[in-house]
Short mmCIF file of C-alpha atoms in Angstrom, two decimals:
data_model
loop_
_atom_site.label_atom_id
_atom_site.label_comp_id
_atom_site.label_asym_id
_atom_site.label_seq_id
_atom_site.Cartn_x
_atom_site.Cartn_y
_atom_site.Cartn_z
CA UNK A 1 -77.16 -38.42 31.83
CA UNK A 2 -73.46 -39.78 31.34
CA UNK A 3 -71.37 -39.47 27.36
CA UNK A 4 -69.62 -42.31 26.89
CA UNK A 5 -65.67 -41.48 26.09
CA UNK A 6 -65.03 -41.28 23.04
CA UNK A 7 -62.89 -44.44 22.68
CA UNK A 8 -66.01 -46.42 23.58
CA UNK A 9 -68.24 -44.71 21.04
CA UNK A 10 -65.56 -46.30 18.52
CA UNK A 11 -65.56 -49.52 19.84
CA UNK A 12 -69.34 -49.52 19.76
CA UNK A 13 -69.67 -48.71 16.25
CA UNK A 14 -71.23 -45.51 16.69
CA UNK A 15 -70.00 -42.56 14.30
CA UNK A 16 -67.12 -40.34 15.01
CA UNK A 17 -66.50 -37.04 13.48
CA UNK A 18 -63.25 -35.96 14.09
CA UNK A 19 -62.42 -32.37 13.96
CA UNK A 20 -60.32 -31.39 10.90
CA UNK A 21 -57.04 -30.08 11.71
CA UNK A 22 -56.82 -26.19 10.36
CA UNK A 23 -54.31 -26.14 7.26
CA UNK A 24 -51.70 -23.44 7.86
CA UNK A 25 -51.78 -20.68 5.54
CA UNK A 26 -49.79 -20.81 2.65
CA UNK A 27 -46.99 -18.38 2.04
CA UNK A 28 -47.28 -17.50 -1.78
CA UNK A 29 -43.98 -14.89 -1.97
CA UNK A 30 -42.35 -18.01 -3.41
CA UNK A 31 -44.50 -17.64 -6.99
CA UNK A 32 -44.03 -13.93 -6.99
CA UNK A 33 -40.37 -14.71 -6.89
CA UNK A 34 -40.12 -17.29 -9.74
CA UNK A 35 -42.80 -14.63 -12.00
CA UNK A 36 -39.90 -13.10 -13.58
CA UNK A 37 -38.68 -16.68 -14.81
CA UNK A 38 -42.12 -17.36 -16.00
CA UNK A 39 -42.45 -14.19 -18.00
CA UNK A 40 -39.08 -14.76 -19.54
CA UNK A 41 -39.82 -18.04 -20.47
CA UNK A 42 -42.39 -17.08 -22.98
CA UNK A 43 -39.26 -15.36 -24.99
CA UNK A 44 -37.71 -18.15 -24.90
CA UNK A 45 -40.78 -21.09 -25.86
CA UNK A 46 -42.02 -19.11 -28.17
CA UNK A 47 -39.08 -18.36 -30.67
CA UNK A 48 -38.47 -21.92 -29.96
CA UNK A 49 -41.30 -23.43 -31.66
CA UNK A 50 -41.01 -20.46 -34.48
CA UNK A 51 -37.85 -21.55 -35.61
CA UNK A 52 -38.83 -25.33 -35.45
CA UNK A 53 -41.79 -24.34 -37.70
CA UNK A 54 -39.43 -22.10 -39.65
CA UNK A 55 -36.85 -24.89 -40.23
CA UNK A 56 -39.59 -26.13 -42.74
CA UNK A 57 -39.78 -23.12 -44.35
CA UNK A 58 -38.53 -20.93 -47.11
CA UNK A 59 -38.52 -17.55 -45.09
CA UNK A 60 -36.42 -14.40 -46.17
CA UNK A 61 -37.94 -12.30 -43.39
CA UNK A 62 -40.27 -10.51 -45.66
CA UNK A 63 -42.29 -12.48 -47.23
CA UNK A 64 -45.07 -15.32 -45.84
CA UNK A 65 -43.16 -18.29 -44.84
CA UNK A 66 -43.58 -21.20 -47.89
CA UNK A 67 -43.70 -24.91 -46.26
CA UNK A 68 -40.96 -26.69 -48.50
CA UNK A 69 -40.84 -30.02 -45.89
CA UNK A 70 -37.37 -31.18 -45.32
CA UNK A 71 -35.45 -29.37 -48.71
CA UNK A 72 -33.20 -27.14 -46.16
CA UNK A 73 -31.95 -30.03 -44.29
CA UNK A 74 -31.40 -31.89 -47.70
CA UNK A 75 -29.75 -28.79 -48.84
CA UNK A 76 -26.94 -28.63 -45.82
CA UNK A 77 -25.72 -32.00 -47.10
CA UNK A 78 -24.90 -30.72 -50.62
CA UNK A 79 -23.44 -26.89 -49.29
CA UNK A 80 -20.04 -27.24 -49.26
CA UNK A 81 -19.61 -24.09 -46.92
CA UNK A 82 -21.68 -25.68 -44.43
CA UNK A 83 -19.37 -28.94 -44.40
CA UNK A 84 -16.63 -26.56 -44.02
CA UNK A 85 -18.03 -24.20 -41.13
CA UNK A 86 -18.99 -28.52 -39.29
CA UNK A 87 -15.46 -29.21 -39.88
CA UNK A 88 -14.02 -25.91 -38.29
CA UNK A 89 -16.34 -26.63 -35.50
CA UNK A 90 -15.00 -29.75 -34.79
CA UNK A 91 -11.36 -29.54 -35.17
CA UNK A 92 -11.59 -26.32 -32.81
CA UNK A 93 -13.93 -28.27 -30.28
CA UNK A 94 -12.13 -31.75 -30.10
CA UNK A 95 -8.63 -29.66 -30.10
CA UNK A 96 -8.87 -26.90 -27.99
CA UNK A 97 -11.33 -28.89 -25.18
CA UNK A 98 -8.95 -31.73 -24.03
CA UNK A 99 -5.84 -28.75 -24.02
CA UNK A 100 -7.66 -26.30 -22.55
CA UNK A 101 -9.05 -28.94 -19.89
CA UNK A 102 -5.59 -30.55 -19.81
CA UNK A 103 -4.24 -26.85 -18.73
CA UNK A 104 -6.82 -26.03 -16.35
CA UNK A 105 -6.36 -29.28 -14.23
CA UNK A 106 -2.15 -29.07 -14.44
CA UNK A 107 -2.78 -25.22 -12.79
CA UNK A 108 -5.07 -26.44 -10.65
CA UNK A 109 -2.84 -29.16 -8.80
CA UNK A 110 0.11 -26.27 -8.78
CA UNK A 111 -2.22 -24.13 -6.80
CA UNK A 112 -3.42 -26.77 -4.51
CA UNK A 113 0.16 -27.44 -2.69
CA UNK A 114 -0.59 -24.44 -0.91
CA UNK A 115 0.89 -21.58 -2.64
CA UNK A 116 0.86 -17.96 -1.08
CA UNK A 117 -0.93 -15.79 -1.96
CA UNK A 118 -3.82 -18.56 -3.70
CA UNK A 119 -6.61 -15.96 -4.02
CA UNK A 120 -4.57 -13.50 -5.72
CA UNK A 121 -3.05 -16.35 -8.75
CA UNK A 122 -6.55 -17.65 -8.79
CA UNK A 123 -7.96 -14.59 -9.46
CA UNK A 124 -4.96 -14.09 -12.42
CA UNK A 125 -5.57 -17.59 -13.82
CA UNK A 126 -9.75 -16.90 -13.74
CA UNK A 127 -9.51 -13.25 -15.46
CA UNK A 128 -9.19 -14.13 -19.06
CA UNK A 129 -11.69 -16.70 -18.89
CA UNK A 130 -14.13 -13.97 -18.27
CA UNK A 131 -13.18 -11.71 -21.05
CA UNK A 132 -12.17 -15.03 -23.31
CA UNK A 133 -15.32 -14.17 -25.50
CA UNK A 134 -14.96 -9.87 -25.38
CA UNK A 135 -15.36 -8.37 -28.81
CA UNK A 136 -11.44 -6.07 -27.24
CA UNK A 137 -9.77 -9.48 -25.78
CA UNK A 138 -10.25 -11.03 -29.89
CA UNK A 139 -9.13 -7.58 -31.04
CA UNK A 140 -5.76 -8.05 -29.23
CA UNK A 141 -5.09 -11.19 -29.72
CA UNK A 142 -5.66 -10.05 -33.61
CA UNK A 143 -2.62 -7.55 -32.84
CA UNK A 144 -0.47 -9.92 -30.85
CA UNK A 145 -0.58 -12.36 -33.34
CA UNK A 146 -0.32 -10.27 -36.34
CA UNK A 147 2.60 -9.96 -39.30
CA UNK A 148 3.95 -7.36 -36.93
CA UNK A 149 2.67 -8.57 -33.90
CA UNK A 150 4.65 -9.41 -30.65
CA UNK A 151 4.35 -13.27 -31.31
CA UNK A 152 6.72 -12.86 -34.69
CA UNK A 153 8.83 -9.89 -33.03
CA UNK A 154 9.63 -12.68 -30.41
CA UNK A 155 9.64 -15.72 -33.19
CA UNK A 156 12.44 -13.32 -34.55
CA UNK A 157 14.78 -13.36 -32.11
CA UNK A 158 15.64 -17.36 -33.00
CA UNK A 159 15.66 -16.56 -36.50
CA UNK A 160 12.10 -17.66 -37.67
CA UNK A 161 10.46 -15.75 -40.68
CA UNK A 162 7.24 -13.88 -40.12
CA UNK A 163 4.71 -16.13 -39.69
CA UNK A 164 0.98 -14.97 -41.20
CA UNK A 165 -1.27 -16.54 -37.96
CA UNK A 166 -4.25 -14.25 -38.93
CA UNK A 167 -3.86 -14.13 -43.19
CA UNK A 168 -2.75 -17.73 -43.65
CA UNK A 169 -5.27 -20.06 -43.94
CA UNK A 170 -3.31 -22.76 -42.24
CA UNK A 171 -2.50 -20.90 -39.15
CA UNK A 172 -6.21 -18.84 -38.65
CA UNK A 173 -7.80 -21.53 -36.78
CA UNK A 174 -4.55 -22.74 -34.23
CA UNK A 175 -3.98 -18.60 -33.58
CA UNK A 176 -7.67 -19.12 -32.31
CA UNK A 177 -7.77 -22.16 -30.23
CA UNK A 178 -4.24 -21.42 -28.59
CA UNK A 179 -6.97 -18.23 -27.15
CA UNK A 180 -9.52 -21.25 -26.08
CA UNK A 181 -6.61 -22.85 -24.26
CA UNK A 182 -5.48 -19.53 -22.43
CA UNK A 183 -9.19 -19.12 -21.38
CA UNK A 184 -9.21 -22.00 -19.28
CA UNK A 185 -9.92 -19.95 -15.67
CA UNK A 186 -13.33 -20.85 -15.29
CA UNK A 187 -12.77 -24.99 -15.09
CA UNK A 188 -9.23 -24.40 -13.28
CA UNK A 189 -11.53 -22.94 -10.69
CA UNK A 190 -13.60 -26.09 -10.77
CA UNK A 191 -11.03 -28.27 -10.60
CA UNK A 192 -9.09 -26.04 -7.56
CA UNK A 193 -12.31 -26.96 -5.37
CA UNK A 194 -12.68 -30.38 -5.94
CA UNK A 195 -8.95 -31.28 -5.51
CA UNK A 196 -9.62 -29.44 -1.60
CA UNK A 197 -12.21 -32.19 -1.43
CA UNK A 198 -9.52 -35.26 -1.79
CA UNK A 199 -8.79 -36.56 1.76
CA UNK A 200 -4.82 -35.88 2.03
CA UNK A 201 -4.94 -39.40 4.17
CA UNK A 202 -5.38 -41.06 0.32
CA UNK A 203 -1.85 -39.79 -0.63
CA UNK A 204 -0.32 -40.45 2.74
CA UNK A 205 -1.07 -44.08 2.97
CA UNK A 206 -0.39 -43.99 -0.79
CA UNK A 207 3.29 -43.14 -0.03
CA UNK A 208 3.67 -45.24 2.68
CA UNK A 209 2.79 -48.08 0.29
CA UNK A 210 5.70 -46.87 -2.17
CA UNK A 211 2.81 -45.37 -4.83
CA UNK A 212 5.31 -43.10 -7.18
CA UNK A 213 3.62 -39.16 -7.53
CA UNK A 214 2.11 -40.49 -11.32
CA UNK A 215 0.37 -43.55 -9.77
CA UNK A 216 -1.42 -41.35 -7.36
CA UNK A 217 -2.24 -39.10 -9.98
CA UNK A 218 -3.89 -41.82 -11.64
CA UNK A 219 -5.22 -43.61 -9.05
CA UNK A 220 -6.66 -41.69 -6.56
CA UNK A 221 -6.38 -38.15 -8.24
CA UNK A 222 -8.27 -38.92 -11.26
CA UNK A 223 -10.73 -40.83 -10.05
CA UNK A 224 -12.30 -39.22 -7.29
CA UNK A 225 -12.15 -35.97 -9.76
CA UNK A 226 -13.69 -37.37 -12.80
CA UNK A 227 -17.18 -36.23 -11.66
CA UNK A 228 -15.80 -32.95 -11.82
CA UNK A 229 -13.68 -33.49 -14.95
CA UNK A 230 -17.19 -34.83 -16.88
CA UNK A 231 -18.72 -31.72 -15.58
CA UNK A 232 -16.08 -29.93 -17.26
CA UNK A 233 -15.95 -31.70 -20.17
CA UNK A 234 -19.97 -31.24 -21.01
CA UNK A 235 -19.87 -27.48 -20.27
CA UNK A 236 -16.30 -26.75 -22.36
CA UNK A 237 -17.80 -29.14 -25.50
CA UNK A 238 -21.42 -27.34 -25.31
CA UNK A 239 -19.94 -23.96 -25.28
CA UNK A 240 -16.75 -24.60 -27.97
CA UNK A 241 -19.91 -26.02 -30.41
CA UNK A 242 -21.57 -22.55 -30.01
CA UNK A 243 -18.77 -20.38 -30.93
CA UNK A 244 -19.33 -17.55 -32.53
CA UNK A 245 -17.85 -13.87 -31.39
CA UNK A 246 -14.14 -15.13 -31.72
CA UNK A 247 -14.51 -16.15 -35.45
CA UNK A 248 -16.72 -13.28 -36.34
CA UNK A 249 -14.17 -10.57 -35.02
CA UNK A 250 -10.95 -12.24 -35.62
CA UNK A 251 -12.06 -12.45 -39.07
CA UNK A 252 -13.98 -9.53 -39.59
CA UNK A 253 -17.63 -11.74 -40.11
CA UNK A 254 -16.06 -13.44 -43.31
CA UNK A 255 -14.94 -16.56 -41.42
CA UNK A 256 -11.32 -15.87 -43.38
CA UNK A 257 -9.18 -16.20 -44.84
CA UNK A 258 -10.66 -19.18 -47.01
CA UNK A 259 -13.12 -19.93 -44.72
CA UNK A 260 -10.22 -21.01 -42.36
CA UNK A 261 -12.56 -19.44 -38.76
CA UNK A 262 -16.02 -20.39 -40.63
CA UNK A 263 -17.33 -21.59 -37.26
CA UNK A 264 -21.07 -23.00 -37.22
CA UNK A 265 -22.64 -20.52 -35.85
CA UNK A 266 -20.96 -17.86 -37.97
CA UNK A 267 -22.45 -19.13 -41.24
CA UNK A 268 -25.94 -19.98 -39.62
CA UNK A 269 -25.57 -15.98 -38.82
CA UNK A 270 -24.55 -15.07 -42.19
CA UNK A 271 -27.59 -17.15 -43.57
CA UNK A 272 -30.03 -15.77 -41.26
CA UNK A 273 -28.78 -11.78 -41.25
CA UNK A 274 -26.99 -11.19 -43.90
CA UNK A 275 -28.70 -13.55 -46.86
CA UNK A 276 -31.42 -13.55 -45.17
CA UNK A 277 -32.34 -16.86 -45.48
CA UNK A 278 -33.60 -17.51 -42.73
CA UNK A 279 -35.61 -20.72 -42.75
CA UNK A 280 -32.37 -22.55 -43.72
CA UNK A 281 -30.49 -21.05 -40.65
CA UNK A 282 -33.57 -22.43 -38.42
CA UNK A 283 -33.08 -25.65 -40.19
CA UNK A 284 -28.93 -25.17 -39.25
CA UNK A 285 -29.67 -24.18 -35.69
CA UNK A 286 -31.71 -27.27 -35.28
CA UNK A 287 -28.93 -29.12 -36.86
CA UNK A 288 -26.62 -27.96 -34.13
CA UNK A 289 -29.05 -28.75 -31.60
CA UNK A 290 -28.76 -32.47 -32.35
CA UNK A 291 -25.33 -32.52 -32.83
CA UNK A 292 -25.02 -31.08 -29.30
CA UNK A 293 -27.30 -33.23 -28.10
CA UNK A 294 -25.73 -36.55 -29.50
CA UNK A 295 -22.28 -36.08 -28.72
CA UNK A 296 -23.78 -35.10 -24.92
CA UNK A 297 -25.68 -38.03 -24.94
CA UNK A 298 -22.58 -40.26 -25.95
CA UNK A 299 -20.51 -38.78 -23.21
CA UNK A 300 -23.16 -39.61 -20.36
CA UNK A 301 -22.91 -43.60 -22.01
CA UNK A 302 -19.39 -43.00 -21.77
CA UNK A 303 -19.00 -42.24 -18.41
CA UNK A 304 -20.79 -45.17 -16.70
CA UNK A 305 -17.31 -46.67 -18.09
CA UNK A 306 -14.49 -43.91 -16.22
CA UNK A 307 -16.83 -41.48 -13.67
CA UNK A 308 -16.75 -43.02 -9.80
CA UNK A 309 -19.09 -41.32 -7.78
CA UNK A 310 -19.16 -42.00 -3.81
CA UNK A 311 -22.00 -43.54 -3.58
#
């Protein structure tokens, strides 16, 4: 007795069952890798939802939290402290981003002609971006800055009077973004890398066609770096929003004088930890959130109009 093939057992009709192919075993290290991330996350979801529930609430930390519905957001509009810690917040964000972004891209084309020594000035211009938000960094720029300071001893040379940056209400907040500005390391860095990325052919035939330095700057500099520059510009605004150590050291956590360095986050601390009202500060942090979240939302509308991507 003959089997037919195979191939003629299909073509007859009969029934074919095909061996299943053996799945490979599955390497699971990958999960006990990402654990840690999953066990962290539950610090993270869980006070998350607790202060959206809280924002509701009228909570001093000790007693049961009372459901009040939206009174702590109505009460922000009528708090005239919290209109002046949004308005510190903003003037320091939308003056200190565009300088401090403005600075880090001018260093960054000075380093890219090919400097000697590059990793050595990098690592200069990068330093005080890493200690830009250290409790000691604030503390000396409190010194440098003060009545007796080295910024008036110099002032005096040219004849101008002591000037008060750290007790004079209308000097506070510029002593502390000219520090924002001279922190600018960490997006000069950014910027270094992606100028390396512009084809040096661009500003040859550019020349060749008579393009003056500024017209390549704006024409083939800018754009092929405003991917990076709107990377830039979403990390610096999200970060200036949520300042908080330089206006709680520079003014000793009183956001002076007159309220000058009340950043956001400084009263929405002072609510929380030290008035202990701390369903309102929920209510402020949530606030925040969507003010973070709107003006992030406008830039990425924005940008369909200026960023050029490759593709």
């Amino acid at each position: 007795m003959t089997l037919a093939p195979v191939e003629d057992l299909a073509v007859s009709g009969a029934p074919v069952s095909p061996r299943k192919a053996a799945k490979p075993p599955q390497d699971r290290s990958g999960y006990l890798f990402i654990l840690p991330w999953f066990l962290g996350m539950a610090f993270t979801i869980i006070p998350f939802f607790a202060s959206l529930y809280l924002a509701f609430t009228d909570y001093n930390l000790l007693n049961v939290p009372n459901w009040i519905g939206l009174e702590n957001f109505a009460e922000m509009f009528s708090d005239d402290t919290w209109w002046q810690s949004v308005k510190v917040t903003f003037v320091y964000t939308f003056v200190s981003v565009p300088l401090s972004l403005a600075a880090a891209l001018g260093v960054a084309m000075l380093l890219n002609r090919g400097v000697r020594g590059l990793p050595v000035y990098r690592a200069i211009f990068y330093l005080p971006s890493l200690l830009g938000g250290s409790v000691a960094l604030v503390l000396l720029w409190r010194y440098i800055f003060g009545l007796n300071g080295i910024v008036n001893a110099f002032l005096g040379f040219f004849g101008v009077e002591k000037i008060g940056w750290t007790s004079d209400p209308d000097y506070a907040l510029t002593t502390l973004i000219i520090l924002h500005i001279w922190t600018f390391g960490s997006p000069m860095v950014i910027f270094l890398a992606g100028l390396k990325q512009i084809p040096a052919m661009y500003y040859e035939a550019a020349a060749i066609d008579g393009a003056t330095k500024w017209q390549q700057f704006r024409k083939i500099t800018l754009p092929l770096l405003s991917p990076i520059i709107f990377f830039n510009l979403i990390q610096s605004l999200i970060s200036s929003f949520q300042t908080f150590t330089q206006g709680f050291i520079f003014s000793g956590g009183k956001g002076g004088p007159a309220n000058s360095t009340m950043f956001y986050n400084l009263y929405l601390y002072k609510q929380g930890f030290e008035q202990f009202h701390m369903g309102y500060a929920s209510a402020m942090a949530w606030m925040l959130l969507i003010i973070i979240a709107a003006f992030t939302g406008l830039n990425f509308l924005m940008a369909k109009r200026w960023v050029h991507y490759d593709n």
